[in-house]
Amino acid sequence: MADDWGFEHVFHFTVNATNFERSIDFYTTLGFEILRDNRDVVWPDYVATQFGMDRAQGKGALLGLGAGPEHVRIDLIEWLEPSLEPPSPGPIGERVPRIIAIRTRGVRAAYADLSARGIEFLTEPRGPDEATGLEAVVCCRDPDGLIVELIEYMPGVLGSRIDSLERRPS
């Protein structure tokens, strides 16, 4: 990398929605705040050009989780032009998932609170697991099937200690 430029941090990830209102309800229930509501904005032509598309229109909102300029942000978009293809048919357990993981303090308490507010989880929280440094983890699906993983590591652990796991032969 040249000395005259450098990455600072991820600004946002785009999360596609087939029903904007339903998805905004889901993510605000999780604790995301609406930072900028763009649902009525007409996108200029250069948006399509930037993304390598023929046309691009949608309704969206920039959502944030946490405080400060580097907090987690998602750009929630319901695509109007072109329209978003529905998820693949077939059993959801047979599809490769799309996942966002959110480092969470107090996963078990989050699970209890969010369950009481109508968020459906795939399982109960798992952990602790000393070998991997995992305190607790639990997953739910957003309205369009994106898995949202709430993950908590033990104090002092920055990420999974995957070196303790079995390896496939090369």
C-alpha positions as a printed NumPy array, in Angstrom:
array([[  0.   ,   0.   ,   0.   ],
       [  1.325,   3.458,  -0.892],
       [  2.084,   5.963,   1.868],
       [ -0.401,   8.523,   0.517],
       [ -3.539,   6.478,   1.233],
       [ -4.893,   3.863,   3.64 ],
       [ -8.097,   2.228,   4.819],
       [ -9.612,   3.639,   8.006],
       [-12.519,   1.285,   8.837],
       [-15.579,  -0.306,   7.278],
       [-18.263,   2.355,   6.807],
       [-21.27 ,   0.066,   6.275],
       [-22.476,  -3.216,   4.851],
       [-25.564,  -3.392,   2.648],
       [-28.363,  -5.647,   3.835],
       [-30.988,  -6.339,   1.167],
       [-34.634,  -6.494,   2.176],
       [-37.725,  -7.669,   0.315],
       [-39.965,  -5.642,   2.661],
       [-38.367,  -2.469,   4.018],
       [-40.833,  -1.86 ,   6.867],
       [-40.655,  -5.439,   8.126],
       [-36.847,  -5.362,   8.087],
       [-36.605,  -1.929,   9.741],
       [-38.811,  -3.285,  12.551],
       [-36.516,  -6.314,  12.949],
       [-33.256,  -4.347,  13.068],
       [-34.575,  -1.609,  15.372],
       [-35.863,  -4.343,  17.708],
       [-32.309,  -5.729,  17.748],
       [-31.101,  -2.289,  18.854],
       [-30.015,  -0.59 ,  15.633],
       [-30.89 ,   3.107,  15.406],
       [-31.917,   4.893,  12.237],
       [-29.062,   7.289,  11.47 ],
       [-30.412,   8.473,   8.125],
       [-33.802,   7.631,   6.633],
       [-33.478,   7.436,   2.837],
       [-36.699,   5.66 ,   1.963],
       [-38.036,   8.6  ,  -0.128],
       [-34.749,   9.588,  -1.834],
       [-34.549,   9.338,  -5.634],
       [-31.066,   8.024,  -6.363],
       [-29.038,   9.956,  -8.951],
       [-27.962,   8.094, -12.113],
       [-24.356,   7.864, -10.933],
       [-25.385,   5.349,  -8.227],
       [-26.129,   2.747, -10.911],
       [-22.897,   3.621, -12.701],
       [-20.848,   3.298,  -9.488],
       [-22.285,  -0.17 ,  -8.836],
       [-21.892,  -1.305, -12.483],
       [-25.657,  -1.548, -12.908],
       [-28.006,  -0.414, -15.695],
       [-30.345,   1.22 , -13.168],
       [-30.505,   1.513,  -9.39 ],
       [-33.355,   2.721,  -7.229],
       [-34.406,   1.656,  -3.78 ],
       [-35.696,   2.75 ,  -0.454],
       [-33.319,   2.503,   2.396],
       [-31.97 ,   3.667,   5.7  ],
       [-28.544,   3.818,   7.261],
       [-28.722,   2.047,  10.626],
       [-26.147,   2.159,  13.399],
       [-25.347,  -0.037,  16.362],
       [-23.199,   1.525,  19.054],
       [-21.73 ,   4.956,  19.567],
       [-18.993,   6.829,  17.769],
       [-17.794,   7.261,  14.21 ],
       [-16.636,   3.653,  13.851],
       [-19.778,   1.937,  15.126],
       [-21.376,  -0.857,  13.12 ],
       [-23.541,   0.444,  10.29 ],
       [-25.787,  -1.318,   7.816],
       [-27.402,   0.213,   4.766],
       [-30.8  ,  -1.477,   4.688],
       [-32.184,  -1.392,   1.132],
       [-35.357,  -2.651,  -0.504],
       [-34.423,  -2.62 ,  -4.188],
       [-37.073,  -1.119,  -6.466],
       [-35.027,  -1.109,  -9.713],
       [-33.978,  -3.773, -10.336],
       [-36.109,  -5.72 ,  -7.932],
       [-34.423,  -8.143,  -5.558],
       [-34.75 , -11.776,  -6.547],
       [-36.487, -13.78 ,  -3.806],
       [-34.37 , -16.24 ,  -1.826],
       [-33.701, -19.599,  -3.468],
       [-36.468, -22.154,  -3.124],
       [-35.967, -25.26 ,  -1.085],
       [-35.407, -25.972,   2.586],
       [-33.505, -23.202,   4.352],
       [-31.36 , -25.833,   6.08 ],
       [-29.981, -26.861,   2.675],
       [-28.815, -23.362,   1.624],
       [-25.473, -21.719,   2.27 ],
       [-26.266, -18.936,   4.749],
       [-25.433, -15.253,   4.618],
       [-24.237, -14.188,   8.075],
       [-23.419, -11.031,   9.973],
       [-21.828, -11.483,  13.391],
       [-22.243,  -8.849,  16.078],
       [-19.883,  -8.929,  19.028],
       [-22.255,  -8.753,  21.962],
       [-21.851,  -8.201,  25.676],
       [-24.235, -10.453,  27.641],
       [-25.462, -12.791,  24.908],
       [-27.694, -14.761,  27.294],
       [-29.388, -11.58 ,  28.548],
       [-29.75 , -10.349,  24.939],
       [-31.344, -13.678,  24.027],
       [-33.86 , -13.422,  26.888],
       [-34.716,  -9.787,  26.156],
       [-35.008, -10.14 ,  22.379],
       [-36.976, -13.399,  22.654],
       [-39.453, -11.627,  24.915],
       [-39.792,  -8.926,  22.243],
       [-40.612, -11.42 ,  19.492],
       [-37.233, -12.201,  17.923],
       [-37.089, -15.92 ,  17.084],
       [-33.732, -17.643,  17.556],
       [-32.546, -20.818,  15.841],
       [-31.354, -22.372,  19.123],
       [-30.721, -21.399,  22.71 ],
       [-27.325, -19.794,  23.434],
       [-24.371, -22.172,  23.267],
       [-21.261, -21.947,  25.442],
       [-19.123, -21.408,  27.314],
       [-16.39 , -23.219,  25.393],
       [-13.   , -22.721,  26.991],
       [-11.167, -24.377,  24.08 ],
       [-12.318, -21.734,  21.568],
       [-12.64 , -18.823,  24.035],
       [-16.343, -18.541,  23.333],
       [-18.508, -17.34 ,  26.208],
       [-21.822, -17.601,  24.339],
       [-23.257, -17.517,  20.825],
       [-26.788, -17.552,  19.446],
       [-28.304, -16.871,  16.016],
       [-31.561, -15.534,  14.62 ],
       [-32.685, -14.83 ,  11.051],
       [-33.773, -11.479,   9.7  ],
       [-37.018, -11.41 ,   7.689],
       [-35.137, -12.333,   4.488],
       [-33.091, -15.199,   5.947],
       [-29.834, -13.383,   6.765],
       [-28.391, -14.975,   9.902],
       [-27.577, -12.502,  12.639],
       [-25.075, -14.074,  15.028],
       [-24.694, -12.61 ,  18.504],
       [-21.281, -13.671,  19.774],
       [-19.504, -13.103,  23.077],
       [-15.92 , -14.1  ,  23.803],
       [-14.387, -14.691,  27.204],
       [-12.557, -11.724,  28.749],
       [ -9.305, -11.001,  26.934],
       [-10.17 , -13.146,  23.893],
       [-10.258, -11.135,  20.658],
       [-11.624, -13.918,  18.442],
       [-12.098, -17.634,  18.253],
       [ -9.185, -19.83 ,  19.247],
       [ -9.671, -21.993,  16.18 ],
       [ -6.21 , -23.512,  16.536],
       [ -7.741, -25.831,  19.143],
       [-10.123, -27.362,  16.597],
       [ -9.555, -30.532,  14.571],
       [ -8.104, -30.048,  11.056],
       [ -9.076, -31.801,   7.805],
       [ -6.221, -33.674,   6.167],
       [ -4.635, -31.766,   3.256]])
